mmCIF file of C-alpha atoms in Angstrom:
data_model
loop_
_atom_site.group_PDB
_atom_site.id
_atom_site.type_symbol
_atom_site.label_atom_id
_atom_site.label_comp_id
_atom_site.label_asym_id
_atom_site.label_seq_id
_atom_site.Cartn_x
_atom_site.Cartn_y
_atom_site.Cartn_z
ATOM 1 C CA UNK A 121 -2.099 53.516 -27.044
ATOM 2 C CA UNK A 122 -5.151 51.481 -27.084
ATOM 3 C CA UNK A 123 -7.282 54.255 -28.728
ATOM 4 C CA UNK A 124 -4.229 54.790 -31.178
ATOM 5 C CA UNK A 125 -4.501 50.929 -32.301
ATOM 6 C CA UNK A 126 -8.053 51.157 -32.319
ATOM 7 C CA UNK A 127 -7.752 54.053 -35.217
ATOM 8 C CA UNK A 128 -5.251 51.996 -36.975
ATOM 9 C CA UNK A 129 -7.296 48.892 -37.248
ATOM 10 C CA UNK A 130 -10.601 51.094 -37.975
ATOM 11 C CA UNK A 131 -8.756 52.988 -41.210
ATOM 12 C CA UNK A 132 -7.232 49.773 -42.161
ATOM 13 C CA UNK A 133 -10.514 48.380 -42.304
ATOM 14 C CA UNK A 134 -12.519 50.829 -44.270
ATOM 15 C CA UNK A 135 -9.526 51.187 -46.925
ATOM 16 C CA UNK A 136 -10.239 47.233 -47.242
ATOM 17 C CA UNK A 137 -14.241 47.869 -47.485
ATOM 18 C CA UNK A 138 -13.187 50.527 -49.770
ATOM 19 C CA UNK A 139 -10.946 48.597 -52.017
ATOM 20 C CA UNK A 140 -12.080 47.813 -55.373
ATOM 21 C CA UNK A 141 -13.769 43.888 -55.704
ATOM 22 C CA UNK A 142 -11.918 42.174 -58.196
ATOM 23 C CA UNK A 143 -14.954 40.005 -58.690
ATOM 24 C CA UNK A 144 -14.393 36.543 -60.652
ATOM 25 C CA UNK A 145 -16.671 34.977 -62.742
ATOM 26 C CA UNK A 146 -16.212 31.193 -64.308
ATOM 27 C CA UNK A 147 -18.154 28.721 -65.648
ATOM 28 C CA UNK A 148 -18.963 25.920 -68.520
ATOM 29 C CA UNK A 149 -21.317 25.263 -70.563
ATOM 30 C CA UNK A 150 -22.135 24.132 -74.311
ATOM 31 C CA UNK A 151 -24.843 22.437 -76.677
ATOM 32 C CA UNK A 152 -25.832 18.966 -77.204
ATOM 33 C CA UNK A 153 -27.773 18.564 -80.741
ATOM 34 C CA UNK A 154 -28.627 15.749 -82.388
ATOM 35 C CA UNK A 155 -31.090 14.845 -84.890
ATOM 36 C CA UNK A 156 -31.873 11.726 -86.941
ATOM 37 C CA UNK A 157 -32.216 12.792 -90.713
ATOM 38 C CA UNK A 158 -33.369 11.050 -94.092
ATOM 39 C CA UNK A 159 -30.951 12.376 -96.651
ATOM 40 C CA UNK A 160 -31.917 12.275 -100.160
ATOM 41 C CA UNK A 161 -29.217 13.048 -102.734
ATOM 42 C CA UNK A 162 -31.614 12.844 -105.777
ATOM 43 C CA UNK A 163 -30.436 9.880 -106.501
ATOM 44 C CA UNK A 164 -30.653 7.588 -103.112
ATOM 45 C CA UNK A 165 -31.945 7.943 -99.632
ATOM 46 C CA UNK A 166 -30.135 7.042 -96.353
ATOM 47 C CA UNK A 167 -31.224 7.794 -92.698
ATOM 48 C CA UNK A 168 -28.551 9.166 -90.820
ATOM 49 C CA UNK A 169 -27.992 10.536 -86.889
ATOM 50 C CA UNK A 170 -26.171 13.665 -87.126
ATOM 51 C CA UNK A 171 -24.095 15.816 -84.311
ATOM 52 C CA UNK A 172 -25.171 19.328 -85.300
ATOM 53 C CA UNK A 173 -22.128 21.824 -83.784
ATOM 54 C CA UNK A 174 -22.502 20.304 -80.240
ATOM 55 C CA UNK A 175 -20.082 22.018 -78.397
ATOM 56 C CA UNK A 176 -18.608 22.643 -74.715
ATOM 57 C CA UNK A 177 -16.890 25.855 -73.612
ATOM 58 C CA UNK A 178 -15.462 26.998 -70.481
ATOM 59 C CA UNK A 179 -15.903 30.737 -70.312
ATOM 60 C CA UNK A 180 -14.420 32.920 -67.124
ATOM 61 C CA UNK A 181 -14.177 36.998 -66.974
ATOM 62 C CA UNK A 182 -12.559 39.010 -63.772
ATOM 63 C CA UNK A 183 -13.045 42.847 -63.291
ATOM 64 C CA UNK A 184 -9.989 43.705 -62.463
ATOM 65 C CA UNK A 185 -10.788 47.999 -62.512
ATOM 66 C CA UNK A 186 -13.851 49.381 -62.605
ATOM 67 C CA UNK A 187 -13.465 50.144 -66.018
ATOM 68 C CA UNK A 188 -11.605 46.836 -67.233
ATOM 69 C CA UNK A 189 -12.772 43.331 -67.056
ATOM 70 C CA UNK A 190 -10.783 40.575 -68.661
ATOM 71 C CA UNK A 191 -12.423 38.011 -70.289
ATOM 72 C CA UNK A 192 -11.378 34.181 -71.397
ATOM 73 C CA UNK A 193 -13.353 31.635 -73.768
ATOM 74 C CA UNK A 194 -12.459 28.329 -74.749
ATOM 75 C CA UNK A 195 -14.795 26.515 -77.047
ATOM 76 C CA UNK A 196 -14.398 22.765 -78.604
ATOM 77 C CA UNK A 197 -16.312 21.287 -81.147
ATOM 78 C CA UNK A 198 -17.543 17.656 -79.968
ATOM 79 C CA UNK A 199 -19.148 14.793 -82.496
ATOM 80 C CA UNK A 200 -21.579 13.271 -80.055
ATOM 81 C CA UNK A 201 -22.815 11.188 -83.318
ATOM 82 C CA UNK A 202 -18.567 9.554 -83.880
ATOM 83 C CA UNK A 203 -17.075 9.877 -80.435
ATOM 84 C CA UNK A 204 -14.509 12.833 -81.780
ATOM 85 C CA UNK A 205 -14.133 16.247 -80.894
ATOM 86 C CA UNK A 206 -11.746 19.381 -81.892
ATOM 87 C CA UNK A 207 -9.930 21.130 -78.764
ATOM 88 C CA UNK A 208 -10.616 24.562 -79.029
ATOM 89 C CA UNK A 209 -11.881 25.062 -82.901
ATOM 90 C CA UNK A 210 -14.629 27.130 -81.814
ATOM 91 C CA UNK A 211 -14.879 30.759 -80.803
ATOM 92 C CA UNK A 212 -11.737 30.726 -78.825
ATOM 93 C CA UNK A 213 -10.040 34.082 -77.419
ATOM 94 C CA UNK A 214 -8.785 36.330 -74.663
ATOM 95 C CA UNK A 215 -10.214 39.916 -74.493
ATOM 96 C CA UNK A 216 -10.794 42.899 -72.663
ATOM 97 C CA UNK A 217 -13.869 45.670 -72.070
ATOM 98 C CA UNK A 218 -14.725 48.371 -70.186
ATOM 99 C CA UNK A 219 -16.200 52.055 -71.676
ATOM 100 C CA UNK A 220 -13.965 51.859 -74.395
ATOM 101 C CA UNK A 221 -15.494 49.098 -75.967
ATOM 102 C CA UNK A 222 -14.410 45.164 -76.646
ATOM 103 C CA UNK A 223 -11.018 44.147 -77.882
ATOM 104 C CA UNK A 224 -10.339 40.600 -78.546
ATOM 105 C CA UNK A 225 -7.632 38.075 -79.938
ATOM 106 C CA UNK A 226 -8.043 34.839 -81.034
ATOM 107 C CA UNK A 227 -9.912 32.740 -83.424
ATOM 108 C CA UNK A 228 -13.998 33.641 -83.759
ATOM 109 C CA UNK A 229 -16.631 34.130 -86.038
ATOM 110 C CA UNK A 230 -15.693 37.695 -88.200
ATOM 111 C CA UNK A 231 -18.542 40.345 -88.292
ATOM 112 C CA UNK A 232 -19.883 39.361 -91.729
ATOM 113 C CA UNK A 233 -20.721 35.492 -90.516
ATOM 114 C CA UNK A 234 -22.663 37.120 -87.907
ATOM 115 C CA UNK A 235 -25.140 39.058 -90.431
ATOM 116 C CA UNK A 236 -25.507 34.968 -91.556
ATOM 117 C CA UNK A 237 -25.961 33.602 -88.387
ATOM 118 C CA UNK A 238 -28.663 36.747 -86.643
ATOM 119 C CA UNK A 239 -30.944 36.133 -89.842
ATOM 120 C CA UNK A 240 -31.170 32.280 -90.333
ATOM 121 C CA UNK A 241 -33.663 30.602 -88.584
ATOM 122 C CA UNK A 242 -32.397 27.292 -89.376
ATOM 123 C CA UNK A 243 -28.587 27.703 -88.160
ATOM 124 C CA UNK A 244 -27.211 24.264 -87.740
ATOM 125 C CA UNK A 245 -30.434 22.655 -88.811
ATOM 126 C CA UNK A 246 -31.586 20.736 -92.175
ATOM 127 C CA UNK A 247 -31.656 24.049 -94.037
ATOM 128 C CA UNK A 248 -29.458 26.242 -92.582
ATOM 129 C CA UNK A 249 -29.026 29.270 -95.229
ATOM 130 C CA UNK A 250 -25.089 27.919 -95.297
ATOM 131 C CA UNK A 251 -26.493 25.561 -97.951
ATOM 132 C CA UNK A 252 -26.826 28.470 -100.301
ATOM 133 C CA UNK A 253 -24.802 31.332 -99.736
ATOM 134 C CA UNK A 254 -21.572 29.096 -99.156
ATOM 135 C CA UNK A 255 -22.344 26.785 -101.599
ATOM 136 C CA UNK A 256 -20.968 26.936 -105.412
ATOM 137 C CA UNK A 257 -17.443 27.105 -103.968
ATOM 138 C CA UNK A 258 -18.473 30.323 -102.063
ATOM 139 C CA UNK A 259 -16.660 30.675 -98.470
ATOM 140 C CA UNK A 260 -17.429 33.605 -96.711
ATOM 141 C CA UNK A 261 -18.640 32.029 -92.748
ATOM 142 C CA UNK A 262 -15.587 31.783 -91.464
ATOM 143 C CA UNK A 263 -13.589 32.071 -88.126
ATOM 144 C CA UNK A 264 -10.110 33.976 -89.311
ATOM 145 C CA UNK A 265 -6.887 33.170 -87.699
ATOM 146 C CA UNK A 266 -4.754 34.739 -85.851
ATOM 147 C CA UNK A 267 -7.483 37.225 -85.462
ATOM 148 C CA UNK A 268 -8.239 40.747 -83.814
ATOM 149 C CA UNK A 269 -10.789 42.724 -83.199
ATOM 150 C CA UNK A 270 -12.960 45.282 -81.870
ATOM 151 C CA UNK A 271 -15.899 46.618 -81.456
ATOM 152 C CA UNK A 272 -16.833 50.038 -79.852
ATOM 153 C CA UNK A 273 -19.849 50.646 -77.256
ATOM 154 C CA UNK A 274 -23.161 51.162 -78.428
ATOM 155 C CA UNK A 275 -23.955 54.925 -79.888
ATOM 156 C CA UNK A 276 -27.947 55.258 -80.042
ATOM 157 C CA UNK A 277 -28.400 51.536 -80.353
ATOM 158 C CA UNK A 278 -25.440 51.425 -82.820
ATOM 159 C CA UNK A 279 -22.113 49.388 -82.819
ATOM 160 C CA UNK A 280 -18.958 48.988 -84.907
ATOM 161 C CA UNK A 281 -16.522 45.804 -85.257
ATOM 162 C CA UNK A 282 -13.193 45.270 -87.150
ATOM 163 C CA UNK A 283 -12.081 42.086 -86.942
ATOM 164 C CA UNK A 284 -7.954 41.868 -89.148
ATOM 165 C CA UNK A 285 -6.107 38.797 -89.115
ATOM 166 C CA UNK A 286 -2.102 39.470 -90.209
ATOM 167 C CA UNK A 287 -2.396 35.866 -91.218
ATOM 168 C CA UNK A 288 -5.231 33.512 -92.149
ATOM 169 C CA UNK A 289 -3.266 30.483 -91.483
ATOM 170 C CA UNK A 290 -1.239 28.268 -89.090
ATOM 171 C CA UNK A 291 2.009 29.318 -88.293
ATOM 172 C CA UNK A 292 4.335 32.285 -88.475
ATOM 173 C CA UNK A 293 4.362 34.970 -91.665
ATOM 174 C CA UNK A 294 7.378 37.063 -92.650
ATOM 175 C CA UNK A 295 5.115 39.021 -95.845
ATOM 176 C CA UNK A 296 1.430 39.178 -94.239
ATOM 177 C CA UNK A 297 0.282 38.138 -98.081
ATOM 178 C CA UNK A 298 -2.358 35.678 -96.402
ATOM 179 C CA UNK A 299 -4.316 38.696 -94.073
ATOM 180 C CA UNK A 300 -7.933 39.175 -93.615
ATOM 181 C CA UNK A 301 -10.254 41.928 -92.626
ATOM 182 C CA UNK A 302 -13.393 41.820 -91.968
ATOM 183 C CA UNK A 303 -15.956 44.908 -90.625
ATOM 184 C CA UNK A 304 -19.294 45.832 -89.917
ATOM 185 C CA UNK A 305 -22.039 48.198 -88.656
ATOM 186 C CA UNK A 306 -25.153 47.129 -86.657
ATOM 187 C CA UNK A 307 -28.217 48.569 -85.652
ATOM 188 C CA UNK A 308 -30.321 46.679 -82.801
ATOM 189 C CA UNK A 309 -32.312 48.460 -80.632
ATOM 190 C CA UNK A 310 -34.215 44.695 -79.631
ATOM 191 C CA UNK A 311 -37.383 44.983 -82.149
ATOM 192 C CA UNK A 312 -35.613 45.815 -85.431
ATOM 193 C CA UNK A 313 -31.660 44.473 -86.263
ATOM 194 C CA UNK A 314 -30.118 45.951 -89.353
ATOM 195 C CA UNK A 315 -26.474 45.100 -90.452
ATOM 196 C CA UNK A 316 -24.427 45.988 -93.433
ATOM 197 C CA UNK A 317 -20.164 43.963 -93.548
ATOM 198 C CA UNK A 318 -17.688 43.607 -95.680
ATOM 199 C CA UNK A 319 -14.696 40.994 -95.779
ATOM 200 C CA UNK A 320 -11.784 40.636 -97.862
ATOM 201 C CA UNK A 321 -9.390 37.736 -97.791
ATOM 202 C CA UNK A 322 -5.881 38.280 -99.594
ATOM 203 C CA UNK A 323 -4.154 35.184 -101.284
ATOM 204 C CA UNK A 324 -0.393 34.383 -102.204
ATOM 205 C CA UNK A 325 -1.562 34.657 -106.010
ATOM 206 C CA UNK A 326 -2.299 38.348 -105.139
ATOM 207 C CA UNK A 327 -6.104 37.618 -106.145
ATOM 208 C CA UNK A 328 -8.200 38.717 -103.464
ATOM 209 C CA UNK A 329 -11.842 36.676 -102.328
ATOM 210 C CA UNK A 330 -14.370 39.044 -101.175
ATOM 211 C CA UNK A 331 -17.986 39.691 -99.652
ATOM 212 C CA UNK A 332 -20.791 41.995 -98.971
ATOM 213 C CA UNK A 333 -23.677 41.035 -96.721
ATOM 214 C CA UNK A 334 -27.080 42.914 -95.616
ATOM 215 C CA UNK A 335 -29.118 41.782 -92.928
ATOM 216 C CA UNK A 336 -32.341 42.390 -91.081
ATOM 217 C CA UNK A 337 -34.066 41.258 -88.637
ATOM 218 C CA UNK A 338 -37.868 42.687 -87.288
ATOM 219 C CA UNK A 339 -40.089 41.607 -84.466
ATOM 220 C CA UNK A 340 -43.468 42.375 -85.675
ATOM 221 C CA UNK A 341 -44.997 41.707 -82.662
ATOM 222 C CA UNK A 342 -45.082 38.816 -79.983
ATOM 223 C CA UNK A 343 -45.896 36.049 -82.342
ATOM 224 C CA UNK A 344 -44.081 37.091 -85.678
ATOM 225 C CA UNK A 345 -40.401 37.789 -86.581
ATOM 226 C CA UNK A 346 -39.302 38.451 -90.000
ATOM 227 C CA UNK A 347 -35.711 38.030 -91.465
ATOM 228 C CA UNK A 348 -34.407 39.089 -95.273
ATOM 229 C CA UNK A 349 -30.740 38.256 -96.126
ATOM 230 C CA UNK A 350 -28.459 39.893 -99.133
ATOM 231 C CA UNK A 351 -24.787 38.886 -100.262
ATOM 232 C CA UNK A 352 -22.494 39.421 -103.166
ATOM 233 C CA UNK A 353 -19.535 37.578 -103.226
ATOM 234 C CA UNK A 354 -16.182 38.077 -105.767
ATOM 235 C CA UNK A 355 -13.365 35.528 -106.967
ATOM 236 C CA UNK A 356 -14.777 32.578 -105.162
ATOM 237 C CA UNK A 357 -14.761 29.588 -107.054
ATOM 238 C CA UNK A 358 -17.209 29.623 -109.946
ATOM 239 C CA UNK A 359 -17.193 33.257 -109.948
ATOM 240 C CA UNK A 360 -19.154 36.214 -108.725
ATOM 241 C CA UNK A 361 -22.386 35.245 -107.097
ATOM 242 C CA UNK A 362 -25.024 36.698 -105.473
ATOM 243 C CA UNK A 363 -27.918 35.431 -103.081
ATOM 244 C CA UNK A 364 -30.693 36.111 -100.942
ATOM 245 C CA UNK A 365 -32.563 34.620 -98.702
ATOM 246 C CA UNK A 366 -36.186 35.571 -96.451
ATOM 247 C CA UNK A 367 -37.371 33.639 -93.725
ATOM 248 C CA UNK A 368 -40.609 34.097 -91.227
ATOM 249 C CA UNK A 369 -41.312 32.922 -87.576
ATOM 250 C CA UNK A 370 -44.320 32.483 -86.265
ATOM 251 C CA UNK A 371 -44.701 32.086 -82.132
ATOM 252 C CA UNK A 372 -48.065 30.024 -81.355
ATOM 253 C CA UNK A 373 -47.505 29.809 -77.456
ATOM 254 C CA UNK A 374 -44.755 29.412 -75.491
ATOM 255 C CA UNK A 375 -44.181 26.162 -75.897
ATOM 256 C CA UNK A 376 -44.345 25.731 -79.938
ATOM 257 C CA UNK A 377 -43.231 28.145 -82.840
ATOM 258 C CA UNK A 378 -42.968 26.691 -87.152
ATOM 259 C CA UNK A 379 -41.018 28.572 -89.200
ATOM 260 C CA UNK A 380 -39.721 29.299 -93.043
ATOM 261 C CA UNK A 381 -37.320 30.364 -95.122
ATOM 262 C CA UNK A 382 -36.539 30.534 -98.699
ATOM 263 C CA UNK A 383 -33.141 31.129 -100.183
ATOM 264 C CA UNK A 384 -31.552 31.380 -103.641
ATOM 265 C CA UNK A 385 -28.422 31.763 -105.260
ATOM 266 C CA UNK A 386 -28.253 33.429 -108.393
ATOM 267 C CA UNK A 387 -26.028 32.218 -111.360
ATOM 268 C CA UNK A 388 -22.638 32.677 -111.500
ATOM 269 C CA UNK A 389 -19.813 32.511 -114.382
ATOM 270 C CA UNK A 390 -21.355 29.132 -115.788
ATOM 271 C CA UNK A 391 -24.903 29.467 -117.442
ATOM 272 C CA UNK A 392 -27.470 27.811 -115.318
ATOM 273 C CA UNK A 393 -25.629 27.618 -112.131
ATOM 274 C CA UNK A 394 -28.620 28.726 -109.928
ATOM 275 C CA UNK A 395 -30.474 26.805 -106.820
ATOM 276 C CA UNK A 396 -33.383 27.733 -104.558
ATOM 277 C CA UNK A 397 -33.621 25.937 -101.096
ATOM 278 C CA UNK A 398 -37.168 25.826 -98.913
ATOM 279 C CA UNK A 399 -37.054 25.165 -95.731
ATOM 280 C CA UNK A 400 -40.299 24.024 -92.940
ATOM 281 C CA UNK A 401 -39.894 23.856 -89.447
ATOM 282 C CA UNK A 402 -42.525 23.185 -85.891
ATOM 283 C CA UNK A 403 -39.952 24.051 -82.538
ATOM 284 C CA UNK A 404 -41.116 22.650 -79.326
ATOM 285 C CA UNK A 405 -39.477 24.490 -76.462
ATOM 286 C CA UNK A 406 -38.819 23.201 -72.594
ATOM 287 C CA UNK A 407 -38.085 26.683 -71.168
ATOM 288 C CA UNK A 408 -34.771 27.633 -72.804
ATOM 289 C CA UNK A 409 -32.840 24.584 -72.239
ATOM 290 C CA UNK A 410 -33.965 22.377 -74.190
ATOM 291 C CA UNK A 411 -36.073 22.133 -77.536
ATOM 292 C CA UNK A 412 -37.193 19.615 -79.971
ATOM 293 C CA UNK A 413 -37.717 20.090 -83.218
ATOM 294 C CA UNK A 414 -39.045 18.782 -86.706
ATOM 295 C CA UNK A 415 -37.751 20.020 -90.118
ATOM 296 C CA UNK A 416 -37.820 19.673 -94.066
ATOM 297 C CA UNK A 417 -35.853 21.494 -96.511
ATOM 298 C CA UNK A 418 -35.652 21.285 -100.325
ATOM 299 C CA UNK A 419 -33.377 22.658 -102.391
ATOM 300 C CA UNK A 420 -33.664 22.712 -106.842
ATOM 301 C CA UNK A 421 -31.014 23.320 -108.389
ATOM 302 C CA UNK A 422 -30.173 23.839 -112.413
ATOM 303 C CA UNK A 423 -28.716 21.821 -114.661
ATOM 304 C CA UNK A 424 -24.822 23.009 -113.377
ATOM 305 C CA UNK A 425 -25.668 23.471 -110.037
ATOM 306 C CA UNK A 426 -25.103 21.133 -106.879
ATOM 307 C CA UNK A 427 -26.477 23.093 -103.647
ATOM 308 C CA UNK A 428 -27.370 20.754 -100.380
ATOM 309 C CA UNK A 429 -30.144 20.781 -98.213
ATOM 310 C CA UNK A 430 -27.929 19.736 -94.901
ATOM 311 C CA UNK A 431 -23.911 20.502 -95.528
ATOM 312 C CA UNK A 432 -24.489 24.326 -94.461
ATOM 313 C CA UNK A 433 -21.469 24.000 -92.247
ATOM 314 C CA UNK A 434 -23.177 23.868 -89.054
ATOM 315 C CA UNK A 435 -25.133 20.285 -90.048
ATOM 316 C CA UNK A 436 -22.784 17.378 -89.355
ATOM 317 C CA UNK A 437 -24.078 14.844 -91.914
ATOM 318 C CA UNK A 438 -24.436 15.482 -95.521
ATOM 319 C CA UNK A 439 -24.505 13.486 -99.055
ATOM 320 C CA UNK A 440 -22.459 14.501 -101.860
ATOM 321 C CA UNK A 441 -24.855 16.071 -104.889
ATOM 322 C CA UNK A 442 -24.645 16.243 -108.571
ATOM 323 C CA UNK A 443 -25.466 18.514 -110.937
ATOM 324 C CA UNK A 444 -28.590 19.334 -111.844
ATOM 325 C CA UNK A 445 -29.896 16.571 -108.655
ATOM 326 C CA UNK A 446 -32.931 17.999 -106.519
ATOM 327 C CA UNK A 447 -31.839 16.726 -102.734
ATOM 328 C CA UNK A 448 -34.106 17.133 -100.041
ATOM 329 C CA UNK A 449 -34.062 16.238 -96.101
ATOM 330 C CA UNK A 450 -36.563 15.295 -93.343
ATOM 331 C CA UNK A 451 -35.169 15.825 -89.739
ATOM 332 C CA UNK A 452 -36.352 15.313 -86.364
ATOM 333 C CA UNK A 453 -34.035 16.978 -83.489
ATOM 334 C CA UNK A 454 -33.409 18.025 -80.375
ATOM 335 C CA UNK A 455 -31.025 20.893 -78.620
ATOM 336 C CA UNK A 456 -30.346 21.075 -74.861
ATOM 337 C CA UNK A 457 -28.470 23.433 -73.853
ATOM 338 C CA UNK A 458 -26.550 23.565 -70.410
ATOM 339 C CA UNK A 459 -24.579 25.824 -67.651
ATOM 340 C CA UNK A 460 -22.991 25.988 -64.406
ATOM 341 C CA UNK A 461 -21.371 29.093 -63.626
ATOM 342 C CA UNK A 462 -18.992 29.963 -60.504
ATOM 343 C CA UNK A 463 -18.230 33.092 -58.713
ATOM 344 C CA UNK A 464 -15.892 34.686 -55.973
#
């Protein structure tokens, strides 16, 4: 009897030992940037402190199979600079992955804002790129609604996304007239990043807004990297536009990097509708935590045009510009970034 117990408790214990661990993963974590900026309009100067996308997420995934972990991200956008914040209108979602690849729902940046945000070296800063290729009523960096997506393991360094949205805005649809796609192919095997998207928005007035986007991204070696940004965008206010945008980043040691980019936006329906935008930054890194950081950007436009130096999206302050006004910026930063994560 004894020896049959003992046999019992043995085989109940190695089906335990040999019972998959549904190991649980959860955590926080976010951004705190702020910088003080002089803002020049072409007209008049201010100084300003700006909340640049600060943010704080709380992020949790469980593996459930071996094959299937579920994953959870909540992400709210907080105005360290006002006292305000935005529950949740960041990437927000619930997904799933394993060998088949990623699946997702919720609302997050669409594959053709990444090519945008993998090639600027400014993102969030006094001359992010959003200056010029959303500006001149172009809108193409955008989180859809209602969205889904997915995006398939990686093939010989190479990955696919679709990101759809039946509806690009609040509440229910009985016609899916407002839906979105969005899609993209990516090459990144660490040293060189290539990507190539396309996104299409459909409207009630049956006119559609569009975008194409190329990207690239090459580490020459330890010290240099070297970005080169393309996009074409249709039926946006102002009309068809294209722009383009290089940028170069130069590592010193590991404490300090400086940096440039140069973007322009060609003309669009109106005559003279064009702007280029320079941008000149020195990082100072603390491990990768926290950095500081000093920046300039310049942006001329012609005679019709009113591109910013610092309302990109990502930068929190900006002036309103008139046409044919040459704004500039002068910044002085810092970004510390923070984490505590929790497992069972």
């Amino acid at each position: 009897m004894k020896k049959h117990l003992f046999l019992c408790s043995l085989t109940a214990s190695s089906t335990l030992l040999l019972a998959p661990v549904q190991a649980t993963e959860f955590g926080i974590y976010g951004r705190a940037h702020l910088s003080v900026d002089q803002l020049d309009n072409g007209n008049n100067s201010g100084l300003n402190v700006s909340s640049n996308a600060s943010r704080f997420g709380i992020r949790g995934s469980q593996q459930v199979q071996d094959n299937l972990k579920v994953l959870l991200q909540i992400e709210s956008l907080i105005r360290l600079d006002e006292g305000s914040g935005d529950w949740a209108s960041r990437n927000s979602f619930l997904g799933l992955q394993g060998d088949f690849g990623l699946v997702r729902a919720g609302f997050f940046d669409t594959p053709l804002k990444n090519v945008r945000s993998r090639t600027d070296l400014f993102g969030d800063q006094v001359g992010d790129a959003r200056n010029i290729v959303r500006g001149g009523g172009v809108d193409l960096d955008r989180r859809f609604r209602n969205g889904l997506h997915y995006q398939t393991p990686a093939m010989q360094n190479i990955t696919l996304d679709l990101h759809y949205s039946p509806n690009d805005r609040t509440g229910a649809t009985s016609d899916n007239k407002d839906d979105a796609i969005s899609s993209s192919v990516t090459f990144d095997n660490k040293e060189l990043m290539l990507m190539l998207a396309y996104e299409r928005r459909n409207r009630l007035d049956n006119t559609a807004l569009s975008g194409f986007r190329a990207g690239a991204s090459y580490r020459l070696n330890e010290q240099w990297r070297l970005t080169a940004f393309w996009q074409n965008s249709e039926n946006f206010g102002g009309g068809n536009r294209d722009a383009y945008g290089i940028g170069a980043a130069y590592r010193i040691n590991d404490a300090y990097s400086v940096k440039a980019q140069l973007y322009h936006a060609g003309n669009a329906d109106a005559d003279n509708s064009s702007a280029t935008m320079l941008a000149l930054g020195l990082d100072r890194r603390f491990g990768r935590q926290l950095t500081l950081y000093a920046a300039a950007a310049f942006t001329n436009n012609a005679d019709n045009a009113n591109f910013n130096v610092s309302a990109g999206g990502g930068h929190g302050k900006s002036l309103a510009i008139e046409p044919g006004q040459d704004p500039y910026a002068l910044s002085l930063g810092v970004i510390y970034n923070f984490s505590a994560n929790f497992g069972s």
